């Protein structure tokens, strides 16, 4: 099946710093990617929908200036958590839509810990 | 927007017994209903899905049923095994091309007792 990777798989950063997470579709082109956040023992909450070459669409309650999303190519979307705080510590998962199969595939996730 | 409710939140069954997880959705326009299995610290894995033009779908020990009128769908796992222990999420989506957003249920932690 299609492969989606994320980098890094885990990251620890200090409060106030910024962290960039990459989501790549390795063997297909993804015009649409999705970013989710998952707190411990909770469900996946969609943060934003990222479309290649256009601005991301953020879900209600998600600060677009804090969670910067860039989808500059058909195989890469990035999520930058700016001025991170401990409450941003979470598991961030992306998914990518393969237009040849009409399916969405999840990345392995990135565990962010802000100290 | 779509709202998906999932029950129960936790479920323990004896190995070999069946497990049933139920979800309801709010948007009658939703037409695609996947189920995901997630192990601790891992990505969700699609285990089965159903579209609104089908009432039931089965894949070996796993089956999903859909009642469009009542707007609910269920996951059935038969002959459960220890490796079935995980968190299961249902989801719903209005799907035209497949790049529409998924709304997830709250999850069910399934424990198989050996």
JSON list of C-alpha atoms in Angstrom, two decimals:
[
{"chain": "A", "resi": 1, "resn": "UNK", "atom": "CA", "xyz": [0.00, 0.00, 0.00]},
{"chain": "A", "resi": 2, "resn": "UNK", "atom": "CA", "xyz": [0.89, 3.66, -0.16]},
{"chain": "A", "resi": 3, "resn": "UNK", "atom": "CA", "xyz": [3.48, 4.92, 2.30]},
{"chain": "A", "resi": 4, "resn": "UNK", "atom": "CA", "xyz": [3.40, 8.12, 4.30]},
{"chain": "A", "resi": 5, "resn": "UNK", "atom": "CA", "xyz": [6.34, 9.10, 6.46]},
{"chain": "A", "resi": 6, "resn": "UNK", "atom": "CA", "xyz": [6.75, 11.70, 9.19]},
{"chain": "A", "resi": 7, "resn": "UNK", "atom": "CA", "xyz": [9.86, 13.28, 10.55]},
{"chain": "A", "resi": 8, "resn": "UNK", "atom": "CA", "xyz": [10.85, 13.44, 13.29]},
{"chain": "A", "resi": 9, "resn": "UNK", "atom": "CA", "xyz": [9.17, 10.51, 15.02]},
{"chain": "A", "resi": 10, "resn": "UNK", "atom": "CA", "xyz": [9.64, 12.22, 18.34]},
{"chain": "A", "resi": 11, "resn": "UNK", "atom": "CA", "xyz": [10.96, 15.58, 19.48]},
{"chain": "A", "resi": 12, "resn": "UNK", "atom": "CA", "xyz": [11.56, 17.32, 22.78]},
{"chain": "A", "resi": 13, "resn": "UNK", "atom": "CA", "xyz": [11.79, 21.09, 22.79]},
{"chain": "A", "resi": 14, "resn": "UNK", "atom": "CA", "xyz": [11.86, 23.89, 25.29]},
{"chain": "A", "resi": 15, "resn": "UNK", "atom": "CA", "xyz": [8.91, 26.16, 25.91]},
{"chain": "A", "resi": 16, "resn": "UNK", "atom": "CA", "xyz": [8.93, 29.15, 23.56]},
{"chain": "A", "resi": 17, "resn": "UNK", "atom": "CA", "xyz": [10.76, 27.47, 20.71]},
{"chain": "A", "resi": 18, "resn": "UNK", "atom": "CA", "xyz": [9.33, 26.37, 17.37]},
{"chain": "A", "resi": 19, "resn": "UNK", "atom": "CA", "xyz": [9.20, 22.86, 15.99]},
{"chain": "A", "resi": 20, "resn": "UNK", "atom": "CA", "xyz": [8.68, 21.73, 12.40]},
{"chain": "A", "resi": 21, "resn": "UNK", "atom": "CA", "xyz": [7.15, 18.36, 11.55]},
{"chain": "A", "resi": 22, "resn": "UNK", "atom": "CA", "xyz": [7.32, 16.96, 8.02]},
{"chain": "A", "resi": 23, "resn": "UNK", "atom": "CA", "xyz": [4.80, 14.69, 6.34]},
{"chain": "A", "resi": 24, "resn": "UNK", "atom": "CA", "xyz": [5.81, 13.00, 3.10]},
{"chain": "A", "resi": 25, "resn": "UNK", "atom": "CA", "xyz": [3.99, 10.77, 0.67]},
{"chain": "A", "resi": 26, "resn": "UNK", "atom": "CA", "xyz": [6.73, 8.44, -0.54]},
{"chain": "A", "resi": 27, "resn": "UNK", "atom": "CA", "xyz": [5.22, 6.71, -3.55]},
{"chain": "A", "resi": 28, "resn": "UNK", "atom": "CA", "xyz": [2.28, 8.84, -4.60]},
{"chain": "A", "resi": 29, "resn": "UNK", "atom": "CA", "xyz": [1.30, 12.43, -5.11]},
{"chain": "A", "resi": 30, "resn": "UNK", "atom": "CA", "xyz": [-0.87, 13.94, -2.42]},
{"chain": "A", "resi": 31, "resn": "UNK", "atom": "CA", "xyz": [-2.79, 17.06, -3.36]},
{"chain": "A", "resi": 32, "resn": "UNK", "atom": "CA", "xyz": [-4.51, 16.95, 0.02]},
{"chain": "A", "resi": 33, "resn": "UNK", "atom": "CA", "xyz": [-2.99, 16.21, 3.41]},
{"chain": "A", "resi": 34, "resn": "UNK", "atom": "CA", "xyz": [-4.57, 16.35, 6.84]},
{"chain": "A", "resi": 35, "resn": "UNK", "atom": "CA", "xyz": [-3.03, 17.16, 10.22]},
{"chain": "A", "resi": 36, "resn": "UNK", "atom": "CA", "xyz": [-4.42, 15.62, 13.39]},
{"chain": "A", "resi": 37, "resn": "UNK", "atom": "CA", "xyz": [-3.57, 15.99, 17.05]},
{"chain": "A", "resi": 38, "resn": "UNK", "atom": "CA", "xyz": [-4.13, 13.19, 19.53]},
{"chain": "A", "resi": 39, "resn": "UNK", "atom": "CA", "xyz": [-3.84, 13.65, 23.28]},
{"chain": "A", "resi": 40, "resn": "UNK", "atom": "CA", "xyz": [-3.27, 10.57, 25.48]},
{"chain": "A", "resi": 41, "resn": "UNK", "atom": "CA", "xyz": [-6.25, 8.24, 25.57]},
{"chain": "A", "resi": 42, "resn": "UNK", "atom": "CA", "xyz": [-8.23, 10.52, 23.28]},
{"chain": "A", "resi": 43, "resn": "UNK", "atom": "CA", "xyz": [-9.40, 10.47, 19.71]},
{"chain": "A", "resi": 44, "resn": "UNK", "atom": "CA", "xyz": [-7.82, 12.04, 16.66]},
{"chain": "A", "resi": 45, "resn": "UNK", "atom": "CA", "xyz": [-8.85, 15.66, 16.29]},
{"chain": "A", "resi": 46, "resn": "UNK", "atom": "CA", "xyz": [-8.47, 17.23, 12.89]},
{"chain": "A", "resi": 47, "resn": "UNK", "atom": "CA", "xyz": [-6.46, 20.43, 13.05]},
{"chain": "A", "resi": 48, "resn": "UNK", "atom": "CA", "xyz": [-6.36, 21.46, 9.40]},
{"chain": "A", "resi": 49, "resn": "UNK", "atom": "CA", "xyz": [-6.66, 20.36, 5.81]},
{"chain": "A", "resi": 50, "resn": "UNK", "atom": "CA", "xyz": [-3.67, 21.16, 3.64]},
{"chain": "A", "resi": 51, "resn": "UNK", "atom": "CA", "xyz": [-4.01, 21.53, -0.11]},
{"chain": "A", "resi": 52, "resn": "UNK", "atom": "CA", "xyz": [-0.97, 21.75, -2.34]},
{"chain": "A", "resi": 53, "resn": "UNK", "atom": "CA", "xyz": [-0.33, 25.26, -3.54]},
{"chain": "A", "resi": 54, "resn": "UNK", "atom": "CA", "xyz": [-3.01, 26.94, -1.45]},
{"chain": "A", "resi": 55, "resn": "UNK", "atom": "CA", "xyz": [-3.64, 28.02, 2.11]},
{"chain": "A", "resi": 56, "resn": "UNK", "atom": "CA", "xyz": [-4.61, 25.42, 4.65]},
{"chain": "A", "resi": 57, "resn": "UNK", "atom": "CA", "xyz": [-8.13, 25.24, 6.02]},
{"chain": "A", "resi": 58, "resn": "UNK", "atom": "CA", "xyz": [-8.10, 25.22, 9.81]},
{"chain": "A", "resi": 59, "resn": "UNK", "atom": "CA", "xyz": [-10.72, 23.66, 12.03]},
{"chain": "A", "resi": 60, "resn": "UNK", "atom": "CA", "xyz": [-12.59, 25.81, 14.49]},
{"chain": "A", "resi": 61, "resn": "UNK", "atom": "CA", "xyz": [-10.53, 26.57, 17.57]},
{"chain": "A", "resi": 62, "resn": "UNK", "atom": "CA", "xyz": [-7.16, 25.87, 15.95]},
{"chain": "A", "resi": 63, "resn": "UNK", "atom": "CA", "xyz": [-4.89, 28.92, 15.89]},
{"chain": "A", "resi": 64, "resn": "UNK", "atom": "CA", "xyz": [-3.53, 29.28, 12.38]},
{"chain": "A", "resi": 65, "resn": "UNK", "atom": "CA", "xyz": [-0.77, 31.64, 13.51]},
{"chain": "A", "resi": 66, "resn": "UNK", "atom": "CA", "xyz": [0.44, 29.11, 16.04]},
{"chain": "A", "resi": 67, "resn": "UNK", "atom": "CA", "xyz": [0.21, 26.02, 13.83]},
{"chain": "A", "resi": 68, "resn": "UNK", "atom": "CA", "xyz": [1.70, 27.00, 10.50]},
{"chain": "A", "resi": 69, "resn": "UNK", "atom": "CA", "xyz": [1.05, 24.60, 7.66]},
{"chain": "A", "resi": 70, "resn": "UNK", "atom": "CA", "xyz": [2.86, 24.63, 4.34]},
{"chain": "A", "resi": 71, "resn": "UNK", "atom": "CA", "xyz": [2.09, 22.27, 1.47]},
{"chain": "A", "resi": 72, "resn": "UNK", "atom": "CA", "xyz": [4.58, 23.41, -1.12]},
{"chain": "A", "resi": 73, "resn": "UNK", "atom": "CA", "xyz": [4.83, 20.23, -3.15]},
{"chain": "A", "resi": 74, "resn": "UNK", "atom": "CA", "xyz": [2.73, 17.21, -4.05]},
{"chain": "A", "resi": 75, "resn": "UNK", "atom": "CA", "xyz": [4.72, 15.02, -1.66]},
{"chain": "A", "resi": 76, "resn": "UNK", "atom": "CA", "xyz": [5.45, 17.24, 1.32]},
{"chain": "A", "resi": 77, "resn": "UNK", "atom": "CA", "xyz": [3.45, 19.11, 3.92]},
{"chain": "A", "resi": 78, "resn": "UNK", "atom": "CA", "xyz": [4.94, 20.68, 7.03]},
{"chain": "A", "resi": 79, "resn": "UNK", "atom": "CA", "xyz": [3.42, 21.66, 10.35]},
{"chain": "A", "resi": 80, "resn": "UNK", "atom": "CA", "xyz": [5.31, 24.20, 12.43]},
{"chain": "A", "resi": 81, "resn": "UNK", "atom": "CA", "xyz": [4.31, 24.63, 16.04]},
{"chain": "A", "resi": 82, "resn": "UNK", "atom": "CA", "xyz": [5.40, 28.14, 16.91]},
{"chain": "A", "resi": 83, "resn": "UNK", "atom": "CA", "xyz": [6.22, 29.32, 20.43]},
{"chain": "A", "resi": 84, "resn": "UNK", "atom": "CA", "xyz": [5.47, 25.88, 21.78]},
{"chain": "A", "resi": 85, "resn": "UNK", "atom": "CA", "xyz": [4.12, 25.46, 25.30]},
{"chain": "A", "resi": 86, "resn": "UNK", "atom": "CA", "xyz": [3.74, 22.35, 27.46]},
{"chain": "A", "resi": 87, "resn": "UNK", "atom": "CA", "xyz": [0.04, 22.13, 26.57]},
{"chain": "A", "resi": 88, "resn": "UNK", "atom": "CA", "xyz": [1.07, 21.61, 22.93]},
{"chain": "A", "resi": 89, "resn": "UNK", "atom": "CA", "xyz": [2.67, 18.31, 23.92]},
{"chain": "A", "resi": 90, "resn": "UNK", "atom": "CA", "xyz": [0.79, 15.71, 21.94]},
{"chain": "A", "resi": 91, "resn": "UNK", "atom": "CA", "xyz": [0.93, 13.07, 19.22]},
{"chain": "A", "resi": 92, "resn": "UNK", "atom": "CA", "xyz": [0.69, 14.74, 15.80]},
{"chain": "A", "resi": 93, "resn": "UNK", "atom": "CA", "xyz": [-0.40, 12.55, 12.89]},
{"chain": "A", "resi": 94, "resn": "UNK", "atom": "CA", "xyz": [-0.74, 13.44, 9.25]},
{"chain": "A", "resi": 95, "resn": "UNK", "atom": "CA", "xyz": [-2.63, 11.65, 6.53]},
{"chain": "A", "resi": 96, "resn": "UNK", "atom": "CA", "xyz": [-2.30, 12.01, 2.79]},
{"chain": "A", "resi": 97, "resn": "UNK", "atom": "CA", "xyz": [-4.85, 11.52, 0.06]},
{"chain": "A", "resi": 98, "resn": "UNK", "atom": "CA", "xyz": [-3.83, 9.43, -2.93]},
{"chain": "A", "resi": 99, "resn": "UNK", "atom": "CA", "xyz": [-5.85, 10.66, -5.89]},
{"chain": "A", "resi": 100, "resn": "UNK", "atom": "CA", "xyz": [-5.13, 7.51, -7.87]},
{"chain": "A", "resi": 101, "resn": "UNK", "atom": "CA", "xyz": [-6.82, 5.27, -5.29]},
{"chain": "A", "resi": 102, "resn": "UNK", "atom": "CA", "xyz": [-9.14, 7.77, -3.60]},
{"chain": "A", "resi": 103, "resn": "UNK", "atom": "CA", "xyz": [-7.78, 6.57, -0.27]},
{"chain": "A", "resi": 104, "resn": "UNK", "atom": "CA", "xyz": [-6.21, 8.38, 2.68]},
{"chain": "A", "resi": 105, "resn": "UNK", "atom": "CA", "xyz": [-3.10, 6.97, 4.34]},
{"chain": "A", "resi": 106, "resn": "UNK", "atom": "CA", "xyz": [-1.79, 7.86, 7.78]},
{"chain": "A", "resi": 107, "resn": "UNK", "atom": "CA", "xyz": [1.75, 8.72, 8.72]},
{"chain": "A", "resi": 108, "resn": "UNK", "atom": "CA", "xyz": [3.36, 7.07, 11.77]},
{"chain": "A", "resi": 109, "resn": "UNK", "atom": "CA", "xyz": [2.94, 10.14, 13.94]},
{"chain": "A", "resi": 110, "resn": "UNK", "atom": "CA", "xyz": [5.27, 12.52, 15.75]},
{"chain": "A", "resi": 111, "resn": "UNK", "atom": "CA", "xyz": [5.35, 12.71, 19.51]},
{"chain": "A", "resi": 112, "resn": "UNK", "atom": "CA", "xyz": [6.05, 16.26, 20.65]},
{"chain": "A", "resi": 113, "resn": "UNK", "atom": "CA", "xyz": [7.06, 16.97, 24.23]},
{"chain": "A", "resi": 114, "resn": "UNK", "atom": "CA", "xyz": [7.47, 20.59, 25.30]},
{"chain": "A", "resi": 115, "resn": "UNK", "atom": "CA", "xyz": [9.37, 21.11, 28.53]},
{"chain": "B", "resi": 1, "resn": "UNK", "atom": "CA", "xyz": [-20.67, 19.53, 10.86]},
{"chain": "B", "resi": 2, "resn": "UNK", "atom": "CA", "xyz": [-20.52, 15.81, 11.41]},
{"chain": "B", "resi": 3, "resn": "UNK", "atom": "CA", "xyz": [-20.57, 14.38, 14.93]},
{"chain": "B", "resi": 4, "resn": "UNK", "atom": "CA", "xyz": [-19.73, 10.74, 15.63]},
{"chain": "B", "resi": 5, "resn": "UNK", "atom": "CA", "xyz": [-20.47, 9.02, 18.92]},
{"chain": "B", "resi": 6, "resn": "UNK", "atom": "CA", "xyz": [-18.91, 5.69, 19.84]},
{"chain": "B", "resi": 7, "resn": "UNK", "atom": "CA", "xyz": [-19.76, 3.14, 22.52]},
{"chain": "B", "resi": 8, "resn": "UNK", "atom": "CA", "xyz": [-18.52, 1.57, 24.67]},
{"chain": "B", "resi": 9, "resn": "UNK", "atom": "CA", "xyz": [-15.37, 3.42, 25.64]},
{"chain": "B", "resi": 10, "resn": "UNK", "atom": "CA", "xyz": [-13.86, 0.26, 27.07]},
{"chain": "B", "resi": 11, "resn": "UNK", "atom": "CA", "xyz": [-14.66, -3.37, 26.35]},
{"chain": "B", "resi": 12, "resn": "UNK", "atom": "CA", "xyz": [-13.21, -6.55, 27.78]},
{"chain": "B", "resi": 13, "resn": "UNK", "atom": "CA", "xyz": [-14.04, -9.93, 26.29]},
{"chain": "B", "resi": 14, "resn": "UNK", "atom": "CA", "xyz": [-12.79, -13.45, 26.80]},
{"chain": "B", "resi": 15, "resn": "UNK", "atom": "CA", "xyz": [-10.57, -14.80, 24.08]},
{"chain": "B", "resi": 16, "resn": "UNK", "atom": "CA", "xyz": [-12.70, -16.55, 21.50]},
{"chain": "B", "resi": 17, "resn": "UNK", "atom": "CA", "xyz": [-15.82, -14.51, 22.25]},
{"chain": "B", "resi": 18, "resn": "UNK", "atom": "CA", "xyz": [-17.22, -11.79, 20.01]},
{"chain": "B", "resi": 19, "resn": "UNK", "atom": "CA", "xyz": [-16.84, -8.04, 20.42]},
{"chain": "B", "resi": 20, "resn": "UNK", "atom": "CA", "xyz": [-19.24, -5.39, 19.13]},
{"chain": "B", "resi": 21, "resn": "UNK", "atom": "CA", "xyz": [-18.55, -1.66, 18.96]},
{"chain": "B", "resi": 22, "resn": "UNK", "atom": "CA", "xyz": [-21.26, 0.78, 17.92]},
{"chain": "B", "resi": 23, "resn": "UNK", "atom": "CA", "xyz": [-21.19, 4.25, 16.40]},
{"chain": "B", "resi": 24, "resn": "UNK", "atom": "CA", "xyz": [-23.81, 6.81, 15.47]},
{"chain": "B", "resi": 25, "resn": "UNK", "atom": "CA", "xyz": [-23.37, 9.75, 13.15]},
{"chain": "B", "resi": 26, "resn": "UNK", "atom": "CA", "xyz": [-25.32, 12.94, 12.72]},
{"chain": "B", "resi": 27, "resn": "UNK", "atom": "CA", "xyz": [-24.88, 14.02, 9.09]},
{"chain": "B", "resi": 28, "resn": "UNK", "atom": "CA", "xyz": [-27.19, 12.08, 6.79]},
{"chain": "B", "resi": 29, "resn": "UNK", "atom": "CA", "xyz": [-24.96, 13.10, 3.87]},
{"chain": "B", "resi": 30, "resn": "UNK", "atom": "CA", "xyz": [-22.08, 10.98, 5.17]},
{"chain": "B", "resi": 31, "resn": "UNK", "atom": "CA", "xyz": [-21.54, 8.02, 2.89]},
{"chain": "B", "resi": 32, "resn": "UNK", "atom": "CA", "xyz": [-18.23, 6.47, 3.90]},
{"chain": "B", "resi": 33, "resn": "UNK", "atom": "CA", "xyz": [-17.58, 4.76, 7.24]},
{"chain": "B", "resi": 34, "resn": "UNK", "atom": "CA", "xyz": [-14.13, 3.33, 8.01]},
{"chain": "B", "resi": 35, "resn": "UNK", "atom": "CA", "xyz": [-12.93, 1.56, 11.14]},
{"chain": "B", "resi": 36, "resn": "UNK", "atom": "CA", "xyz": [-9.39, 1.94, 12.41]},
{"chain": "B", "resi": 37, "resn": "UNK", "atom": "CA", "xyz": [-7.29, -0.05, 14.86]},
{"chain": "B", "resi": 38, "resn": "UNK", "atom": "CA", "xyz": [-4.61, 1.83, 16.75]},
{"chain": "B", "resi": 39, "resn": "UNK", "atom": "CA", "xyz": [-1.96, 0.30, 18.94]},
{"chain": "B", "resi": 40, "resn": "UNK", "atom": "CA", "xyz": [-0.17, 2.39, 21.52]},
{"chain": "B", "resi": 41, "resn": "UNK", "atom": "CA", "xyz": [2.07, 4.98, 19.92]},
{"chain": "B", "resi": 42, "resn": "UNK", "atom": "CA", "xyz": [1.30, 3.81, 16.40]},
{"chain": "B", "resi": 43, "resn": "UNK", "atom": "CA", "xyz": [-0.64, 5.16, 13.45]},
{"chain": "B", "resi": 44, "resn": "UNK", "atom": "CA", "xyz": [-4.30, 4.18, 12.95]},
{"chain": "B", "resi": 45, "resn": "UNK", "atom": "CA", "xyz": [-4.65, 1.19, 10.65]},
{"chain": "B", "resi": 46, "resn": "UNK", "atom": "CA", "xyz": [-7.69, 0.83, 8.43]},
{"chain": "B", "resi": 47, "resn": "UNK", "atom": "CA", "xyz": [-9.23, -2.56, 9.14]},
{"chain": "B", "resi": 48, "resn": "UNK", "atom": "CA", "xyz": [-12.52, -2.37, 7.28]},
{"chain": "B", "resi": 49, "resn": "UNK", "atom": "CA", "xyz": [-14.79, 0.22, 5.72]},
{"chain": "B", "resi": 50, "resn": "UNK", "atom": "CA", "xyz": [-18.29, 0.42, 4.32]},
{"chain": "B", "resi": 51, "resn": "UNK", "atom": "CA", "xyz": [-20.05, 2.74, 1.94]},
{"chain": "B", "resi": 52, "resn": "UNK", "atom": "CA", "xyz": [-23.64, 3.84, 2.20]},
{"chain": "B", "resi": 53, "resn": "UNK", "atom": "CA", "xyz": [-24.84, 1.73, -0.70]},
{"chain": "B", "resi": 54, "resn": "UNK", "atom": "CA", "xyz": [-24.00, -1.44, 1.25]},
{"chain": "B", "resi": 55, "resn": "UNK", "atom": "CA", "xyz": [-25.61, -2.73, 4.44]},
{"chain": "B", "resi": 56, "resn": "UNK", "atom": "CA", "xyz": [-22.94, -5.19, 5.54]},
{"chain": "B", "resi": 57, "resn": "UNK", "atom": "CA", "xyz": [-19.38, -6.08, 4.73]},
{"chain": "B", "resi": 58, "resn": "UNK", "atom": "CA", "xyz": [-17.25, -8.91, 6.06]},
{"chain": "B", "resi": 59, "resn": "UNK", "atom": "CA", "xyz": [-13.56, -9.68, 6.00]},
{"chain": "B", "resi": 60, "resn": "UNK", "atom": "CA", "xyz": [-12.67, -12.92, 7.76]},
{"chain": "B", "resi": 61, "resn": "UNK", "atom": "CA", "xyz": [-13.32, -12.33, 11.49]},
{"chain": "B", "resi": 62, "resn": "UNK", "atom": "CA", "xyz": [-14.29, -8.70, 11.06]},
{"chain": "B", "resi": 63, "resn": "UNK", "atom": "CA", "xyz": [-17.63, -7.38, 9.85]},
{"chain": "B", "resi": 64, "resn": "UNK", "atom": "CA", "xyz": [-19.29, -4.00, 9.69]},
{"chain": "B", "resi": 65, "resn": "UNK", "atom": "CA", "xyz": [-23.00, -3.28, 9.46]},
{"chain": "B", "resi": 66, "resn": "UNK", "atom": "CA", "xyz": [-24.63, -0.01, 8.49]},
{"chain": "B", "resi": 67, "resn": "UNK", "atom": "CA", "xyz": [-28.15, 1.23, 9.16]},
{"chain": "B", "resi": 68, "resn": "UNK", "atom": "CA", "xyz": [-28.57, 4.43, 7.17]},
{"chain": "B", "resi": 69, "resn": "UNK", "atom": "CA", "xyz": [-32.06, 5.11, 8.45]},
{"chain": "B", "resi": 70, "resn": "UNK", "atom": "CA", "xyz": [-30.95, 5.04, 12.05]},
{"chain": "B", "resi": 71, "resn": "UNK", "atom": "CA", "xyz": [-27.57, 6.54, 11.18]},
{"chain": "B", "resi": 72, "resn": "UNK", "atom": "CA", "xyz": [-25.56, 3.98, 13.02]},
{"chain": "B", "resi": 73, "resn": "UNK", "atom": "CA", "xyz": [-22.91, 1.43, 12.13]},
{"chain": "B", "resi": 74, "resn": "UNK", "atom": "CA", "xyz": [-21.22, -1.31, 14.08]},
{"chain": "B", "resi": 75, "resn": "UNK", "atom": "CA", "xyz": [-17.98, -3.29, 14.10]},
{"chain": "B", "resi": 76, "resn": "UNK", "atom": "CA", "xyz": [-18.18, -6.98, 14.88]},
{"chain": "B", "resi": 77, "resn": "UNK", "atom": "CA", "xyz": [-15.10, -9.05, 15.70]},
{"chain": "B", "resi": 78, "resn": "UNK", "atom": "CA", "xyz": [-15.63, -12.77, 16.09]},
{"chain": "B", "resi": 79, "resn": "UNK", "atom": "CA", "xyz": [-13.34, -15.40, 17.60]},
{"chain": "B", "resi": 80, "resn": "UNK", "atom": "CA", "xyz": [-11.30, -12.69, 19.30]},
{"chain": "B", "resi": 81, "resn": "UNK", "atom": "CA", "xyz": [-7.59, -13.19, 19.82]},
{"chain": "B", "resi": 82, "resn": "UNK", "atom": "CA", "xyz": [-5.11, -11.44, 22.14]},
{"chain": "B", "resi": 83, "resn": "UNK", "atom": "CA", "xyz": [-3.67, -9.50, 19.20]},
{"chain": "B", "resi": 84, "resn": "UNK", "atom": "CA", "xyz": [-7.07, -7.88, 18.73]},
{"chain": "B", "resi": 85, "resn": "UNK", "atom": "CA", "xyz": [-6.40, -5.86, 21.88]},
{"chain": "B", "resi": 86, "resn": "UNK", "atom": "CA", "xyz": [-6.09, -2.22, 20.81]},
{"chain": "B", "resi": 87, "resn": "UNK", "atom": "CA", "xyz": [-8.06, 1.00, 20.55]},
{"chain": "B", "resi": 88, "resn": "UNK", "atom": "CA", "xyz": [-10.64, 1.03, 17.77]},
{"chain": "B", "resi": 89, "resn": "UNK", "atom": "CA", "xyz": [-12.00, 4.18, 16.16]},
{"chain": "B", "resi": 90, "resn": "UNK", "atom": "CA", "xyz": [-14.95, 4.58, 13.87]},
{"chain": "B", "resi": 91, "resn": "UNK", "atom": "CA", "xyz": [-15.15, 7.50, 11.49]},
{"chain": "B", "resi": 92, "resn": "UNK", "atom": "CA", "xyz": [-17.55, 9.07, 9.04]},
{"chain": "B", "resi": 93, "resn": "UNK", "atom": "CA", "xyz": [-17.15, 11.20, 5.97]},
{"chain": "B", "resi": 94, "resn": "UNK", "atom": "CA", "xyz": [-19.08, 12.56, 3.06]},
{"chain": "B", "resi": 95, "resn": "UNK", "atom": "CA", "xyz": [-17.00, 11.18, 0.26]},
{"chain": "B", "resi": 96, "resn": "UNK", "atom": "CA", "xyz": [-17.00, 12.32, -3.29]},
{"chain": "B", "resi": 97, "resn": "UNK", "atom": "CA", "xyz": [-13.38, 12.04, -4.35]},
{"chain": "B", "resi": 98, "resn": "UNK", "atom": "CA", "xyz": [-11.97, 10.79, -1.06]},
{"chain": "B", "resi": 99, "resn": "UNK", "atom": "CA", "xyz": [-10.13, 13.92, -0.04]},
{"chain": "B", "resi": 100, "resn": "UNK", "atom": "CA", "xyz": [-12.81, 15.11, 2.29]},
{"chain": "B", "resi": 101, "resn": "UNK", "atom": "CA", "xyz": [-12.14, 15.21, 6.02]},
{"chain": "B", "resi": 102, "resn": "UNK", "atom": "CA", "xyz": [-12.88, 12.35, 8.38]},
{"chain": "B", "resi": 103, "resn": "UNK", "atom": "CA", "xyz": [-14.67, 12.80, 11.69]},
{"chain": "B", "resi": 104, "resn": "UNK", "atom": "CA", "xyz": [-13.59, 10.25, 14.28]},
{"chain": "B", "resi": 105, "resn": "UNK", "atom": "CA", "xyz": [-15.48, 8.67, 17.13]},
{"chain": "B", "resi": 106, "resn": "UNK", "atom": "CA", "xyz": [-14.08, 8.81, 20.65]},
{"chain": "B", "resi": 107, "resn": "UNK", "atom": "CA", "xyz": [-12.55, 5.36, 20.53]},
{"chain": "B", "resi": 108, "resn": "UNK", "atom": "CA", "xyz": [-13.04, 2.00, 22.23]},
{"chain": "B", "resi": 109, "resn": "UNK", "atom": "CA", "xyz": [-10.27, 0.32, 24.17]},
{"chain": "B", "resi": 110, "resn": "UNK", "atom": "CA", "xyz": [-10.71, -3.40, 23.53]},
{"chain": "B", "resi": 111, "resn": "UNK", "atom": "CA", "xyz": [-8.99, -5.86, 25.84]},
{"chain": "B", "resi": 112, "resn": "UNK", "atom": "CA", "xyz": [-8.99, -9.56, 25.06]},
{"chain": "B", "resi": 113, "resn": "UNK", "atom": "CA", "xyz": [-8.66, -11.66, 28.18]},
{"chain": "B", "resi": 114, "resn": "UNK", "atom": "CA", "xyz": [-6.67, -14.86, 27.54]}
]
